[in-house]
Amino acid sequence: MTPAVRQEVWAHPVSFATDPDRWAGELASWGATGVRLAHVYHSGRWLLSTTSPGRTVALPSGSWCPDTPGPWPVVDRDLLPRAVEALRAAGLHVIAWTVGLHSGAAVRQRPEWAARNAFGDPLAHALCPAHPGVVGAAADLVAAIAAREVDGIDLEAFAHLGHRHDGTHHKGEDRLRPADRWMLSVCFCRSCESAYSEVGLDPSQVQDHIVRAIGRQLAAPAVSGDTADDLTTALGTGVPALLAAVRAAAVELLLRRVAGAAGGTPLTLRATTDRWHTGGKTPGDPAALSALVGGLTISDLTGAGTLAAEWAAVPAPARATAGLVPGTGRRPDGAATAWYAFDLAPAGALAEALAGQPPSSGRAAPANQS
């Protein structure tokens, strides 16, 4: 008998606060084989579509696991264990959705671990992956989650994060190009400055180039071109590539520590081939990233149409999962899939996606997610 293709669904413990057995059973009946259940999560406001339609739930930044180590404060000790029990009783695998370095709560606990841009401003939502304290804390976090005997760990935001933080009101950023946003994500904490010096870069000079480039763009906005070309114009030939290499080396060290801490628990990393990405995905060569952690999740949760090209770059599709919003984009043939997300996407659209059916005629596609 051919084994069923993995069909996973992202979900949050709050969706199982009332009648968890019912909703776990529904997911199983729709064809889900596993749930990527939030264990550590950034802040958010979820407008629920299914369990309490129309209700808005404010989710604070932090951990939903009892006894979480490190700077991630425990938000609730009871919801997650109850949800896990119900999901397992329904025959579903439980994958721990773990948002690592994107955490305003963790930054408030350890402000010295924050990423810091060229203007000296700390990123209030982002831990720097080059800081030794962050590396150790992330490894401890993953070890603690693995000890809960989950069926896997979904690693989100285990890389450098950008200046932009959805959820706050950003003013003036419409003048920034992708290259400018990437430059604002370049960190100048002591750990990063030391790493720049080791490869022959002058941190003060790089910082000055970034400050001047952002000032020029804000004063007289230029049209965006190729991101690599725009970065070269701003920083000089070879400098963007060196900075990217330093960042990649820091993330590699982080991922090696995290993978070691996970023991035998399977990992899947949110990954992208976009070298200049500064969101929750880890940029890099898919083969190299897979060699570090094992599984990859290649996703398009915004309807940008990027999945097909990125999926084609995956060297071993059997170790990868395609991430999609129901009703947006096409699932790669035969691919294991993770759907975003239970209690956000309409229940009917999610059920159709899990069943491999096209969206019902007249059903609007869900709003883009990130």
Coordinates of C-alpha atoms in Angstrom, one line a residue, residues 124-354:
A124 CA 12.5 45.4 19.1
H125 CA 11.1 42.2 17.6
A126 CA 14.4 40.5 16.6
L127 CA 17.1 38.6 18.4
C128 CA 20.5 38.6 16.6
P129 CA 21.5 35.0 15.4
A130 CA 25.2 35.9 15.7
H131 CA 25.0 36.6 19.4
P132 CA 26.4 33.7 21.4
G133 CA 23.7 34.1 24.1
V134 CA 21.0 33.8 21.4
V135 CA 22.6 30.7 19.9
G136 CA 22.8 29.0 23.3
A137 CA 19.2 30.0 24.2
A138 CA 17.8 28.8 20.9
A139 CA 19.5 25.4 21.3
D140 CA 18.1 25.1 24.9
L141 CA 14.7 26.0 23.6
V142 CA 14.7 23.3 20.9
A143 CA 16.1 20.7 23.3
A144 CA 13.2 21.5 25.7
I145 CA 10.6 21.2 23.0
A146 CA 12.1 18.0 21.7
A147 CA 11.9 16.5 25.2
R148 CA 8.1 16.9 25.0
E149 CA 8.3 14.0 22.5
V150 CA 6.7 15.9 19.6
D151 CA 6.8 14.3 16.2
G152 CA 8.8 17.1 14.7
I153 CA 9.8 20.8 15.1
D154 CA 8.9 23.5 12.6
L155 CA 11.6 26.1 12.8
E156 CA 10.5 29.6 11.8
A157 CA 12.6 32.8 12.2
F158 CA 15.9 31.1 12.8
A159 CA 17.9 33.7 10.8
H160 CA 18.3 37.5 10.5
L161 CA 15.1 39.4 10.6
G162 CA 14.3 42.7 8.9
H163 CA 13.6 46.2 9.9
R164 CA 9.9 45.9 9.1
H165 CA 7.7 44.3 11.7
D166 CA 4.1 43.7 10.6
G167 CA 1.7 44.5 13.4
T168 CA 3.0 48.0 13.9
H169 CA 2.1 51.1 11.9
H170 CA 5.0 51.7 9.5
K171 CA 5.2 55.3 8.3
G172 CA 7.5 56.5 5.5
E173 CA 8.6 53.0 4.4
D174 CA 6.9 53.3 1.1
R175 CA 10.0 55.1 -0.1
L176 CA 12.3 52.1 0.7
R177 CA 13.3 49.6 -2.0
P178 CA 14.1 45.9 -1.2
A179 CA 17.7 46.8 -1.1
D180 CA 17.1 49.5 1.5
R181 CA 15.1 47.2 3.7
W182 CA 17.9 44.6 3.5
M183 CA 20.5 47.3 4.5
L184 CA 18.3 48.2 7.5
S185 CA 18.5 44.6 8.5
V186 CA 22.3 44.5 8.6
C187 CA 23.2 44.2 12.3
F188 CA 25.9 46.2 14.1
C189 CA 25.9 44.5 17.4
R190 CA 29.4 43.7 18.8
S191 CA 29.2 40.1 17.6
C192 CA 28.3 41.1 14.0
E193 CA 30.9 43.9 13.9
S194 CA 33.6 41.4 15.0
A195 CA 32.6 39.0 12.2
Y196 CA 32.7 41.8 9.6
S197 CA 36.2 42.7 10.7
E198 CA 37.3 39.1 10.4
V199 CA 36.5 39.0 6.7
G200 CA 38.2 42.3 6.0
L201 CA 35.3 44.7 6.2
D202 CA 35.5 47.9 8.1
P203 CA 32.3 48.0 10.2
S204 CA 32.3 51.8 10.6
Q205 CA 32.7 52.2 6.8
V206 CA 29.9 49.8 6.0
Q207 CA 27.7 51.5 8.6
D208 CA 28.4 54.9 7.1
H209 CA 27.6 53.7 3.6
I210 CA 24.2 52.3 4.8
V211 CA 23.4 55.5 6.7
R212 CA 24.2 57.6 3.7
A213 CA 22.3 55.3 1.3
I214 CA 19.2 55.3 3.4
G215 CA 19.4 59.1 3.7
R216 CA 19.6 59.5 -0.1
Q217 CA 16.7 57.2 -0.7
L218 CA 14.5 59.0 1.8
A219 CA 15.4 62.4 0.4
A220 CA 15.0 61.5 -3.3
P221 CA 13.5 58.0 -3.8
A222 CA 15.1 56.0 -6.6
V223 CA 13.2 53.4 -8.5
S224 CA 14.0 49.9 -7.4
G225 CA 16.2 47.8 -9.8
D226 CA 17.8 44.4 -9.2
T227 CA 18.4 44.1 -5.5
A228 CA 22.0 42.9 -5.9
D229 CA 22.8 45.8 -8.2
D230 CA 21.2 48.4 -5.9
L231 CA 23.2 47.0 -3.0
T232 CA 26.4 47.1 -4.9
T233 CA 25.7 50.8 -5.9
A234 CA 25.2 51.6 -2.2
L235 CA 27.9 49.6 -0.5
G236 CA 30.5 48.9 -3.2
T237 CA 31.6 45.9 -5.3
G238 CA 31.8 42.7 -3.3
V239 CA 30.5 44.2 0.0
P240 CA 27.0 42.9 -0.2
A241 CA 28.2 39.4 -0.9
L242 CA 30.7 39.5 2.0
L243 CA 27.9 40.7 4.4
A244 CA 25.6 38.0 3.1
A245 CA 28.3 35.4 3.6
V246 CA 28.9 36.5 7.2
R247 CA 25.2 36.3 7.9
A248 CA 25.0 32.9 6.4
A249 CA 27.9 31.7 8.5
A250 CA 26.2 32.9 11.7
V251 CA 23.0 31.2 10.8
E252 CA 24.9 28.0 9.9
L253 CA 26.4 27.9 13.4
L254 CA 23.0 28.6 14.9
L255 CA 21.4 25.8 12.9
R256 CA 24.1 23.3 13.8
R257 CA 23.6 24.0 17.5
V258 CA 19.8 23.7 17.2
A259 CA 20.0 20.5 15.2
G260 CA 22.3 19.0 17.7
A261 CA 20.0 20.0 20.5
A262 CA 17.0 18.4 18.8
G263 CA 18.6 14.9 19.2
G264 CA 16.6 12.6 17.0
T265 CA 13.5 14.8 16.7
P266 CA 12.9 15.6 13.0
L267 CA 13.3 19.3 12.1
T268 CA 11.9 21.2 9.2
L269 CA 13.2 24.7 8.5
R270 CA 11.2 27.5 6.8
A271 CA 13.6 28.3 3.9
T272 CA 13.9 30.4 0.8
T273 CA 16.3 30.7 -2.1
D274 CA 15.9 34.5 -2.0
R275 CA 19.4 35.6 -0.8
W276 CA 18.1 39.0 0.4
H277 CA 15.1 37.8 2.4
T278 CA 14.6 39.3 5.8
G279 CA 11.4 37.7 7.0
G280 CA 10.7 34.5 8.9
K281 CA 12.4 32.3 6.4
T282 CA 16.1 31.3 6.4
P283 CA 17.7 32.3 3.1
G284 CA 20.3 30.0 1.5
D285 CA 21.0 27.1 -0.8
P286 CA 18.3 24.4 -0.2
A287 CA 20.9 21.6 -0.4
A288 CA 23.1 23.2 2.2
L289 CA 20.3 24.0 4.5
S290 CA 18.8 20.5 4.2
A291 CA 22.3 19.1 5.1
L292 CA 22.2 21.1 8.3
V293 CA 18.7 20.4 9.6
G294 CA 17.1 17.7 7.4
G295 CA 13.7 18.9 6.3
L296 CA 12.7 22.1 4.6
T297 CA 9.4 24.0 4.3
I298 CA 9.2 26.0 1.1
S299 CA 6.2 28.3 1.4
D300 CA 4.2 31.0 -0.4
L301 CA 1.8 32.3 2.2
T302 CA 1.3 35.7 0.5
G303 CA 0.1 34.6 -2.9
A304 CA 3.3 36.0 -4.5
G305 CA 3.5 33.0 -6.9
T306 CA 7.1 32.1 -5.9
L307 CA 6.5 28.5 -4.8
A308 CA 7.0 26.8 -8.2
A309 CA 10.4 28.3 -8.9
E310 CA 11.7 27.8 -5.3
W311 CA 10.4 24.2 -5.2
A312 CA 12.3 23.4 -8.4
A313 CA 15.5 24.3 -6.6
V314 CA 14.9 21.7 -3.8
P315 CA 17.3 18.8 -4.3
A316 CA 15.3 16.2 -2.4
P317 CA 11.6 16.9 -2.6
A318 CA 10.9 13.9 -0.4
R319 CA 12.5 15.9 2.5
A320 CA 10.6 19.0 1.8
T321 CA 7.1 20.3 2.5
A322 CA 5.2 22.9 0.4
G323 CA 3.5 25.6 2.5
L324 CA 0.3 27.2 1.0
V325 CA -2.9 29.1 1.9
P326 CA -6.0 27.2 0.7
G327 CA -7.3 28.6 -2.5
T328 CA -4.0 30.4 -3.4
G329 CA -1.3 28.8 -5.6
R330 CA -0.8 25.3 -6.9
R331 CA 0.5 22.4 -4.8
P332 CA 3.5 20.7 -6.4
D333 CA 2.6 17.3 -7.7
G334 CA 2.9 14.6 -5.0
A335 CA 4.3 17.1 -2.5
A336 CA 3.8 16.9 1.2
T337 CA 1.9 20.0 2.1
A338 CA 1.3 22.3 5.1
W339 CA -1.8 24.5 4.9
Y340 CA -2.1 27.9 6.6
A341 CA -4.0 27.9 8.8
F342 CA -6.8 26.2 10.8
D343 CA -9.2 28.8 12.2
L344 CA -7.9 31.5 9.8
A345 CA -8.7 30.0 6.4
P346 CA -12.4 29.3 5.9
A347 CA -13.2 25.7 7.1
G348 CA -14.6 24.7 3.7
A349 CA -11.6 25.9 1.8
L350 CA -9.2 24.1 4.2
A351 CA -11.3 20.9 3.9
E352 CA -11.2 21.1 0.1
A353 CA -7.5 21.7 0.1
L354 CA -6.8 18.7 2.3

